[in-house]
Tab-separated table of C-alpha atoms in Angstrom:
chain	number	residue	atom	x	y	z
A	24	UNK	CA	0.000	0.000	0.000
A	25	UNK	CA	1.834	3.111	-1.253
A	26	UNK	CA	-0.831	5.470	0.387
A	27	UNK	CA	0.604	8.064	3.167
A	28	UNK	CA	-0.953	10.710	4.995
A	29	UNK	CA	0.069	14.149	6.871
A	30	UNK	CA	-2.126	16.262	9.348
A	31	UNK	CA	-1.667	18.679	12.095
A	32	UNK	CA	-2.082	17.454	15.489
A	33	UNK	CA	-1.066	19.740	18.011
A	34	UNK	CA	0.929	22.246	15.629
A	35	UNK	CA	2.833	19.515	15.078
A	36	UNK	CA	2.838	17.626	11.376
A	37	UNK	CA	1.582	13.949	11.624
A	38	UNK	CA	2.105	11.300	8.950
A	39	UNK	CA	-0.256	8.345	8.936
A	40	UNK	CA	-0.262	5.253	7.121
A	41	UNK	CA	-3.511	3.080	8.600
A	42	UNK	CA	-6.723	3.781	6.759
A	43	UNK	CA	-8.630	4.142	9.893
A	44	UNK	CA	-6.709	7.324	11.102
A	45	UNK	CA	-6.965	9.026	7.996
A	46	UNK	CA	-10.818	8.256	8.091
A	47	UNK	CA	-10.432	9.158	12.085
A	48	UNK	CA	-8.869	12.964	10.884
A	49	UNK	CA	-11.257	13.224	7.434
A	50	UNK	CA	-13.010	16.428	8.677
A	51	UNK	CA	-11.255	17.098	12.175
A	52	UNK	CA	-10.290	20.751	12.457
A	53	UNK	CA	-7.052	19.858	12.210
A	54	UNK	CA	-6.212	21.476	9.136
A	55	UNK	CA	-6.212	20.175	6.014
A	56	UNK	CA	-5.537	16.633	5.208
A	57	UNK	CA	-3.490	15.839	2.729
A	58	UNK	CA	-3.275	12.218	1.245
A	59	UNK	CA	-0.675	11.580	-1.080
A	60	UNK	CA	-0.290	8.279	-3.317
A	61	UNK	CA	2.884	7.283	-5.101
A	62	UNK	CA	2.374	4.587	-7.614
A	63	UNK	CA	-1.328	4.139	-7.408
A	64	UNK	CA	-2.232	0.594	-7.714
A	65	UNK	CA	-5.929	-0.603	-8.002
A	66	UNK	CA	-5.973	-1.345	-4.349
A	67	UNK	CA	-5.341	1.959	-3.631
A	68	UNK	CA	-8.292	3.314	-5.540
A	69	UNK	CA	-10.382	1.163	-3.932
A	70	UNK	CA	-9.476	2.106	-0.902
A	71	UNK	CA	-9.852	6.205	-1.911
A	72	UNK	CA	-13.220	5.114	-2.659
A	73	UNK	CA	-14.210	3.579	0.543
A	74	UNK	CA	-12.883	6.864	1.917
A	75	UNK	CA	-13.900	9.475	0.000
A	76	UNK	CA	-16.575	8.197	-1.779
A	77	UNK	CA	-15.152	9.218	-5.124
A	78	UNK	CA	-16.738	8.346	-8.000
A	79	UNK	CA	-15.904	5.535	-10.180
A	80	UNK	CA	-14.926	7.416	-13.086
A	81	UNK	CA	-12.400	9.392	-11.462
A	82	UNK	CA	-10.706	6.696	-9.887
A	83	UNK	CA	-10.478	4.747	-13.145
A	84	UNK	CA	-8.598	7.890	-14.691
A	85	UNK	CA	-6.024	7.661	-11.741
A	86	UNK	CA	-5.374	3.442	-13.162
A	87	UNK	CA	-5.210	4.737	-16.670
A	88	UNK	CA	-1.451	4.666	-18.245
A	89	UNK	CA	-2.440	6.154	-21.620
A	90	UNK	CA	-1.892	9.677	-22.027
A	91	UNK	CA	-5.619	11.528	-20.981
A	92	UNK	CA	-6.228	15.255	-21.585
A	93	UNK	CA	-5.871	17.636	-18.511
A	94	UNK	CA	-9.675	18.602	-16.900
A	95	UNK	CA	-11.105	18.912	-14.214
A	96	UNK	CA	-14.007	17.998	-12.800
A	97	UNK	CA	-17.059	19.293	-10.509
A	98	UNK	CA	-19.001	16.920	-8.030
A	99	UNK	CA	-20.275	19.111	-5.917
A	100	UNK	CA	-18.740	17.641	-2.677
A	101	UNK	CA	-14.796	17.613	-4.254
A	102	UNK	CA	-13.368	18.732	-7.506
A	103	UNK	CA	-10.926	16.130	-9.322
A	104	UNK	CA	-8.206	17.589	-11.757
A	105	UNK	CA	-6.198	15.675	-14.485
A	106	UNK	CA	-2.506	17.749	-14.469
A	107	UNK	CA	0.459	16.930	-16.356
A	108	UNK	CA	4.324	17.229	-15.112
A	109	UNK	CA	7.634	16.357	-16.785
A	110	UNK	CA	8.734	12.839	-15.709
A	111	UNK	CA	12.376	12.953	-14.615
A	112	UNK	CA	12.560	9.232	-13.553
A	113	UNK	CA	12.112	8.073	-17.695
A	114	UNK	CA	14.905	6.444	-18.726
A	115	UNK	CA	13.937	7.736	-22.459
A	116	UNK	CA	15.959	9.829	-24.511
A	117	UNK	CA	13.011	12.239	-25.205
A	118	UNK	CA	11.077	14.081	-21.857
A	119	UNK	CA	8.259	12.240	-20.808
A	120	UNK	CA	4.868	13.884	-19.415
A	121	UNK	CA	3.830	12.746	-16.020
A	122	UNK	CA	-0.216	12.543	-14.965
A	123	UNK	CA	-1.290	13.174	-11.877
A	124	UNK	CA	-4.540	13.313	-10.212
A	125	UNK	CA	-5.860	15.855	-7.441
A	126	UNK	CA	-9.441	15.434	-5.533
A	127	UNK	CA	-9.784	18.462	-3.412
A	128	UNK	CA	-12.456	18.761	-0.453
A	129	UNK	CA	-13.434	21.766	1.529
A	130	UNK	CA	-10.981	20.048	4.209
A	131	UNK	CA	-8.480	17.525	2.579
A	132	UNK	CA	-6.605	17.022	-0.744
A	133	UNK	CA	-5.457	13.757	-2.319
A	134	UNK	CA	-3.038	13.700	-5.272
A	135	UNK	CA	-1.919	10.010	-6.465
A	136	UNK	CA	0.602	9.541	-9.681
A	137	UNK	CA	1.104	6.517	-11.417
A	138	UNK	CA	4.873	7.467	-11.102
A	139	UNK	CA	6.772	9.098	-8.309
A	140	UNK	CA	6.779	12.595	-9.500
A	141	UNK	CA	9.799	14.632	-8.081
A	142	UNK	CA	7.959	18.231	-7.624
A	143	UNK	CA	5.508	16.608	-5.676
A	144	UNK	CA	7.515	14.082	-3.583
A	145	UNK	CA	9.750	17.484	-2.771
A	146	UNK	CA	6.627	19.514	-1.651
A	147	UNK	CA	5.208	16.283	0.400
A	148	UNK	CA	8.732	16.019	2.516
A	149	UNK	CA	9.014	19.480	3.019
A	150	UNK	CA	5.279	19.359	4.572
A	151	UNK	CA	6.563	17.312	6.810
A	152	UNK	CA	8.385	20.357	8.481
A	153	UNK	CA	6.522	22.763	7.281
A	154	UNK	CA	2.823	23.007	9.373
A	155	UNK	CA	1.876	25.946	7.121
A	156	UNK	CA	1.203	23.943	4.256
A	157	UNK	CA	-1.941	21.817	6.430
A	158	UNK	CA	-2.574	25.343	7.883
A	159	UNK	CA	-4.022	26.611	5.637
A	160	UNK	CA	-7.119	25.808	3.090
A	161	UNK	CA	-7.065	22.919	0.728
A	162	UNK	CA	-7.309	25.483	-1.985
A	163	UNK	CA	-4.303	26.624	-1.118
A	164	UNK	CA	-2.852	23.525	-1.177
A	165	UNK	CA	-3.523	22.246	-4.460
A	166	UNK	CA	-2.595	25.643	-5.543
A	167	UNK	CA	0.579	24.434	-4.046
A	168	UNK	CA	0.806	21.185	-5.673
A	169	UNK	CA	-0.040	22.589	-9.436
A	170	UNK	CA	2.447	25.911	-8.926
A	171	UNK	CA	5.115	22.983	-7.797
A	172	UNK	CA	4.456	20.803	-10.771
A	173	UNK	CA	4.616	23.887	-13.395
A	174	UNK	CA	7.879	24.738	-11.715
A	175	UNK	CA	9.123	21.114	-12.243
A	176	UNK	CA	9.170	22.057	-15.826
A	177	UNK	CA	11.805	24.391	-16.073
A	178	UNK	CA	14.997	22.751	-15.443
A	179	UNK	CA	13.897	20.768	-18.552
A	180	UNK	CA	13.492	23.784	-20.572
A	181	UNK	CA	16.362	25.043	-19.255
A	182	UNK	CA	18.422	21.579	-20.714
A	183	UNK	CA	16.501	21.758	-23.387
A	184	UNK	CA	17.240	25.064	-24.495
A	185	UNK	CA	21.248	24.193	-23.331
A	186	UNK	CA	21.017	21.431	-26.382
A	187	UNK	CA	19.662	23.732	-28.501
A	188	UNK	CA	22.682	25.812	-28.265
A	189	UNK	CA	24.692	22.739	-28.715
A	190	UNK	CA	23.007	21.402	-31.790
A	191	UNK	CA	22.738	25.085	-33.561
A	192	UNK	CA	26.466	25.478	-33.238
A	193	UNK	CA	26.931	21.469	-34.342
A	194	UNK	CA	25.128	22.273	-37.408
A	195	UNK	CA	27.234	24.839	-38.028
A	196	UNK	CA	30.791	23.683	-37.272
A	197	UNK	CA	30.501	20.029	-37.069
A	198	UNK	CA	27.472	18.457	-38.970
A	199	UNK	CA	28.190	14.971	-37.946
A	200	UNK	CA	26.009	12.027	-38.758
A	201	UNK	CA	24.357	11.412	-36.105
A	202	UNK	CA	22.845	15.397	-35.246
A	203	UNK	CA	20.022	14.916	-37.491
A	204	UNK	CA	18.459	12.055	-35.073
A	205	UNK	CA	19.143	14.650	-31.760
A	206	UNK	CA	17.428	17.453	-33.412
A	207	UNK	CA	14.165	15.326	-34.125
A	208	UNK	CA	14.410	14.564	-30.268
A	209	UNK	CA	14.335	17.959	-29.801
A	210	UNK	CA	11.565	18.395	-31.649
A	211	UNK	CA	9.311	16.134	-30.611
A	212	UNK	CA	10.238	16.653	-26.523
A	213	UNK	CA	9.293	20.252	-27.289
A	214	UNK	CA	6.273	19.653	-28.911
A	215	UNK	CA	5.461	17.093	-25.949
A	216	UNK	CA	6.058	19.647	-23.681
A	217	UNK	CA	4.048	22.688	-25.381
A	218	UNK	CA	1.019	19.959	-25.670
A	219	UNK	CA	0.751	19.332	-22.262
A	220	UNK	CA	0.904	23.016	-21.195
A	221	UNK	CA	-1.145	24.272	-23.542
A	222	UNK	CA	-3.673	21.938	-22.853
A	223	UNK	CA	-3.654	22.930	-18.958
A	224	UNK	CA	-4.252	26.780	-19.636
A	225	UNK	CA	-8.398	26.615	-19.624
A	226	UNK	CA	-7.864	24.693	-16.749
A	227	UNK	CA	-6.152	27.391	-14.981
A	228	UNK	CA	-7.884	29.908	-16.152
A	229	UNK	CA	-11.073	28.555	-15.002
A	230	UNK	CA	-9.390	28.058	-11.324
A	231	UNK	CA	-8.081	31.870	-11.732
A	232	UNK	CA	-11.976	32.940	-12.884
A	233	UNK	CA	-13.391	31.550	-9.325
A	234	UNK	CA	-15.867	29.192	-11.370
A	235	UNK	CA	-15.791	26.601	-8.371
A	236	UNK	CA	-17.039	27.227	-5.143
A	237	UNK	CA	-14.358	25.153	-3.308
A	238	UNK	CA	-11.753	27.548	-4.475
A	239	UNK	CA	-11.528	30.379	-2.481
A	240	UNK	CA	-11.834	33.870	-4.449
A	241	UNK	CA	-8.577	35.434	-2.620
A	242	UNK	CA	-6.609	32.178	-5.110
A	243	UNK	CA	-8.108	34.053	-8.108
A	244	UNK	CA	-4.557	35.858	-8.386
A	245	UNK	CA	-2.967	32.961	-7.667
A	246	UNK	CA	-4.206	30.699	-10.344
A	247	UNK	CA	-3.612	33.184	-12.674
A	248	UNK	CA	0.281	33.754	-11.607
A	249	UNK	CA	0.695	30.024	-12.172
A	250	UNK	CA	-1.057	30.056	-15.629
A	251	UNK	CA	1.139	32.920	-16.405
A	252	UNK	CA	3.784	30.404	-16.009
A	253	UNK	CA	2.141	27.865	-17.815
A	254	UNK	CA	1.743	30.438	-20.888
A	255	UNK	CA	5.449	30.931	-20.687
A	256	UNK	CA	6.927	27.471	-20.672
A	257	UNK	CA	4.411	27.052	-23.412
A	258	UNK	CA	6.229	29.774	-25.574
A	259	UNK	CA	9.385	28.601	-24.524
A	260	UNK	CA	8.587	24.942	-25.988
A	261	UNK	CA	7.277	26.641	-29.316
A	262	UNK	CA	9.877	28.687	-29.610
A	263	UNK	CA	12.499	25.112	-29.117
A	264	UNK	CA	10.645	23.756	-32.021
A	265	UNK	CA	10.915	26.785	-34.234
A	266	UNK	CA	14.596	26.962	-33.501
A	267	UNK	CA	14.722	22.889	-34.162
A	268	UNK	CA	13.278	23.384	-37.638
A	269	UNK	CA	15.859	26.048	-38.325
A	270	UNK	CA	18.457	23.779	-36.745
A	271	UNK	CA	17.806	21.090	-39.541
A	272	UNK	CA	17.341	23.603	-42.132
A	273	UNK	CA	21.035	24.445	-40.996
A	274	UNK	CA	22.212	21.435	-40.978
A	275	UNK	CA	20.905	20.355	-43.838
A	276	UNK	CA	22.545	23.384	-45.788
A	277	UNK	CA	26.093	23.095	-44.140
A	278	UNK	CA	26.028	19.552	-45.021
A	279	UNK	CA	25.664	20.555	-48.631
A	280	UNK	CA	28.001	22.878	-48.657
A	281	UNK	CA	30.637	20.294	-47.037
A	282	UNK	CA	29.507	18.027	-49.994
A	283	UNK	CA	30.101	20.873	-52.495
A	284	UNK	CA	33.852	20.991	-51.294
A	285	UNK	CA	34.572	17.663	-51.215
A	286	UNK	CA	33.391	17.489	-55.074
A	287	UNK	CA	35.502	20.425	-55.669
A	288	UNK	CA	38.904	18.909	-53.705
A	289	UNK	CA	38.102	15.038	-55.374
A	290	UNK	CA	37.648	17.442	-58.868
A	291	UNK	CA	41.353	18.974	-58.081
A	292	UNK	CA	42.631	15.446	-57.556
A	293	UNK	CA	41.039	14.153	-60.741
A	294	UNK	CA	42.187	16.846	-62.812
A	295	UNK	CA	45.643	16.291	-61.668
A	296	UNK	CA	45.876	12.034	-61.554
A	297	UNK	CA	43.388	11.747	-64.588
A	298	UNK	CA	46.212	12.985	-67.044
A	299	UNK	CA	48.497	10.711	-65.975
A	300	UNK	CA	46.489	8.104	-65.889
A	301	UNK	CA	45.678	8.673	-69.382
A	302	UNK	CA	49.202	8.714	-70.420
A	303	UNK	CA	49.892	5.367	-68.329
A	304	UNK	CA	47.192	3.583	-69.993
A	305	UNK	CA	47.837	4.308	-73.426
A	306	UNK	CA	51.621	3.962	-73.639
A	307	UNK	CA	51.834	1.275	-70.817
A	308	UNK	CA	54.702	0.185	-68.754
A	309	UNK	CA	56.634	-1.506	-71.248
A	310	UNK	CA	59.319	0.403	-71.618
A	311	UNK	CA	62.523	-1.595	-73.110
A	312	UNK	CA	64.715	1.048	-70.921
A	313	UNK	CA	63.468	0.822	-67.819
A	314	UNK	CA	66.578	1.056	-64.857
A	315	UNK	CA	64.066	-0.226	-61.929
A	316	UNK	CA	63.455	-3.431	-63.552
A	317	UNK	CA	66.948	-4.443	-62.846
A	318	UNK	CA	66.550	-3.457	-58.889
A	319	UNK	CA	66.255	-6.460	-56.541
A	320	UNK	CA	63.547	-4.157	-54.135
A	321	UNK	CA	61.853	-2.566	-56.956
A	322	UNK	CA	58.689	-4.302	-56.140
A	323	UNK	CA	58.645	-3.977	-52.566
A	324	UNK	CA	59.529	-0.032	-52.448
A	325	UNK	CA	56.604	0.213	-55.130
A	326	UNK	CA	54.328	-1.524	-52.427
A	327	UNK	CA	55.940	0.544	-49.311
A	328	UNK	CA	55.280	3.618	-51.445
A	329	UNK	CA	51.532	2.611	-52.135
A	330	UNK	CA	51.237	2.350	-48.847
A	331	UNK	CA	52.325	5.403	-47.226
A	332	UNK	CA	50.505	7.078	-49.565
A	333	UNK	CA	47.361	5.129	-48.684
A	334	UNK	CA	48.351	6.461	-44.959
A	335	UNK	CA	49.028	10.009	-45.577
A	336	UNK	CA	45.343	10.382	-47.703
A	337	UNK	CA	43.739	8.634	-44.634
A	338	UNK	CA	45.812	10.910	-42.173
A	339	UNK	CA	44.743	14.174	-43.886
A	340	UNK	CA	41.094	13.207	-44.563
A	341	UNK	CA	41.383	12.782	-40.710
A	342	UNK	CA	42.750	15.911	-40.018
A	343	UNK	CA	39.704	17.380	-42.162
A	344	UNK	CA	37.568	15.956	-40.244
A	345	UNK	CA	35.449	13.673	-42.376
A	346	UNK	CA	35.060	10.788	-40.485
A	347	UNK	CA	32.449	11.067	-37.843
A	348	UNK	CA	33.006	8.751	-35.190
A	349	UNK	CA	34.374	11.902	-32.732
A	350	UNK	CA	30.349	13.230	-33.538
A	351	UNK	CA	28.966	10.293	-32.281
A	352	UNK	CA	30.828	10.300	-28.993
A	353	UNK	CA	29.613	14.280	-29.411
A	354	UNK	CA	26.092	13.739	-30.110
A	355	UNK	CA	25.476	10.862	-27.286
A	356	UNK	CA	25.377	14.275	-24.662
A	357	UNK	CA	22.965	15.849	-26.151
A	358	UNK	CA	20.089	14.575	-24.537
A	359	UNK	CA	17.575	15.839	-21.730
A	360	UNK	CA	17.872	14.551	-17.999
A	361	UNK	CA	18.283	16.773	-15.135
A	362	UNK	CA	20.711	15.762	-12.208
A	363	UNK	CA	18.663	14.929	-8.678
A	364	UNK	CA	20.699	17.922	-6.814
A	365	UNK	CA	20.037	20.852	-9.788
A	366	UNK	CA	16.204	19.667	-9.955
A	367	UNK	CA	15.831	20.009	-5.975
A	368	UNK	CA	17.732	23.054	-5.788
A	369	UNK	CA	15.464	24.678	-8.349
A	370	UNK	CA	12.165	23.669	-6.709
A	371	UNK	CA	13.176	24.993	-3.150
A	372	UNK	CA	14.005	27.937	-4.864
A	373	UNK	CA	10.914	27.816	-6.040
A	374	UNK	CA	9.050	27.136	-2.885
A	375	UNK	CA	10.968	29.762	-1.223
A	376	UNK	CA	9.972	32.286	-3.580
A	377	UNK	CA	6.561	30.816	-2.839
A	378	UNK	CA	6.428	31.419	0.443
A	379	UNK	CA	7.469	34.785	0.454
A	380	UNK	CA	4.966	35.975	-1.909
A	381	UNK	CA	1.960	34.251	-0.163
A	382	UNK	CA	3.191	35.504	2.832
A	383	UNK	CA	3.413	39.270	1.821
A	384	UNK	CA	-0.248	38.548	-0.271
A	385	UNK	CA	-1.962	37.118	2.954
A	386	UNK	CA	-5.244	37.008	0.506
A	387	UNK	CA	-6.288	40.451	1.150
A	388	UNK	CA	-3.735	42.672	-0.644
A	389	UNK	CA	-5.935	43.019	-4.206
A	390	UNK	CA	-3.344	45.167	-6.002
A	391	UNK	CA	-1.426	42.693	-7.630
A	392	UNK	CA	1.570	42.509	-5.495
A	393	UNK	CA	1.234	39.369	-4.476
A	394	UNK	CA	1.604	37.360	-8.317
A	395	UNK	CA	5.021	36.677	-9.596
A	396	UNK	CA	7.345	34.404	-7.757
């Protein structure tokens, strides 16, 4: 059972684990109660329905792995969202979206992911030592969990734009083999990415219209700062996939151009050997005069010759860089993860910044200051 808890008791942050004390603290005063699933199995549904009472439908989109389009969803008692993350545990070359799936109640909140997603497994831990999270409202809360899961985002686009740099200038300088391939990665990681955000906006904007009753109207601001956000990672990703498409144009052309000069150096070399050649093939080797025919190493120095000449072709087509087995050692960096340490360090940043601004907003300040991390 992969199904924790966390509630105030005493000021104090309590984690539970039995399903009788989280239906002992559903609607204590408490705070807010904040269930949290991490690799949501069928038994765990189950047991969110025997709980919660949530409906059917909603608990089959938590089981589903196919990709689902973000929405949320009224029921009058709870509202259940469908958000997307990026996926920093895929092992795949291009960034995978993460689901996961939010029920909010006027007094508890319970998110559950197929996959352990890393915004929300930071924000859960630091609840642990942080009361003020369960202090406040559970709209508050899942504004939490959705601001924490559009920051997630960023160190990708951050990488991702970091490859960009690498591939535009690898087009340019070094069009190896193997760069096409990276830059369709690209492409298709950004669109990924501007799909899922761009599908999340009406979401948000909905949330930042106060169209539910279970949000509170002070979170209007709030849901709009985030959806700012959203809006911007979403031009970020369109942007990646405009500058991929001039990337392969780029490539495309300096790998012509490279062709061109190859024709024109093999045209120099023809133009000089062809002559001779010519000569050679018409009058032969058959010389009656000929004072190497007499030599006892004639044939061997011929063959020593051949060969070094063989060697010194190879060594300057090497030195020009044709061969492109140094691009495929170059091209295996180019690809997306984002190291455990820099992907913490941004989301406590993040939360920091978080925390100061809702602290300075306290709800009541309407003039704006309080949007923006």
């Amino acid at each position: 059972m992969s199904l924790t808890a966390l509630h105030l008791k005493d000021g104090a942050v309590e984690r539970l684990a039995d399903p009788e004390a989280i239906a002992a603290h559903l609607g204590s005063d408490g705070g807010t109660l904040w269930v949290h699933v991490s690799g949501t199995t069928e038994a765990d549904t189950e047991l969110l329905g025997s709980l919660f009472g949530f409906h059917p439908l909603a608990l089959q989109d938590c089981l589903n792995p196919d990709p689902q389009r973000p929405k949320i969803d009224d029921f009058g008692d709870y509202l259940f969202m469908l958000l997307y993350g990026v996926d920093h545990q895929a092992t795949a070359e291009l960034v995978v979206m993460a689901e996961l799936d939010v029920f909010v109640g006027a007094s508890y909140v319970v998110s559950a992911s197929l996959r352990p997603i890393a915004a929300i497994e930071d924000v859960f831990e630091r609840a642990q030592q942080d009361p003020q999270l369960l202090e406040r409202s559970s709209g508050l809360l899942m504004h939490t969990l959705i601001d924490a899961l559009v920051d997630g985002v960023v160190p990708t686009m951050d990488r991702m734009s970091d490859v960009t740099d690498l591939i535009e200038e690898a087009a340019l300088t070094a069009p190896r083999g193997d760069l096409l391939p990276a830059i369709l990665r690209l492409k298709r990681s950004a669109l990924t990415v501007h799909r899922g955000m761009q599908s999340q906006r009406e979401l948000l904007v909905r949330l930042a219209r106060g169209d539910y009753a279970l949000v509170p109207a002070e979170l209007s601001l709030y849901f709009g700062d985030v959806n700012d956000h959203v809006e911007q990672i979403s031009e970020r990703a369109a942007a990646l996939r405009e500058r991929s498409d001039f990337a392969t144009t780029t490539y495309l052309s300096t790998v012509t151009i490279r062709q061109n000069e190859t024709m024109r150096v093999l045209a120099v070399v023809a133009a000089v050997f062809l002559p001779l050649t010519l000569v050679a093939g018409i009058y032969g080797m058959n010389f009656e005069h000929m004072p190497e025919l007499g030599w006892h190493y004639g044939y061997f120095a011929v063959l020593a010759g051949m060969f070094l000449f063989g060697m010194v072709v190879m060594w300057l087509l090497w030195g020009r860089d044709w061969f492109a087995a140094n691009g495929r050692r170059f091209v295996r960096d180019l690809h997306f993860d984002i190291d455990p340490p820099l992907l913490h360090d941004a989301l406590s940043e993040a939360a920091r910044l978080r925390r100061r601004v809702l602290t300075v907003g306290r709800f009541g300040d309407r003039s704006g200051n309080g949007r923006g991390h």
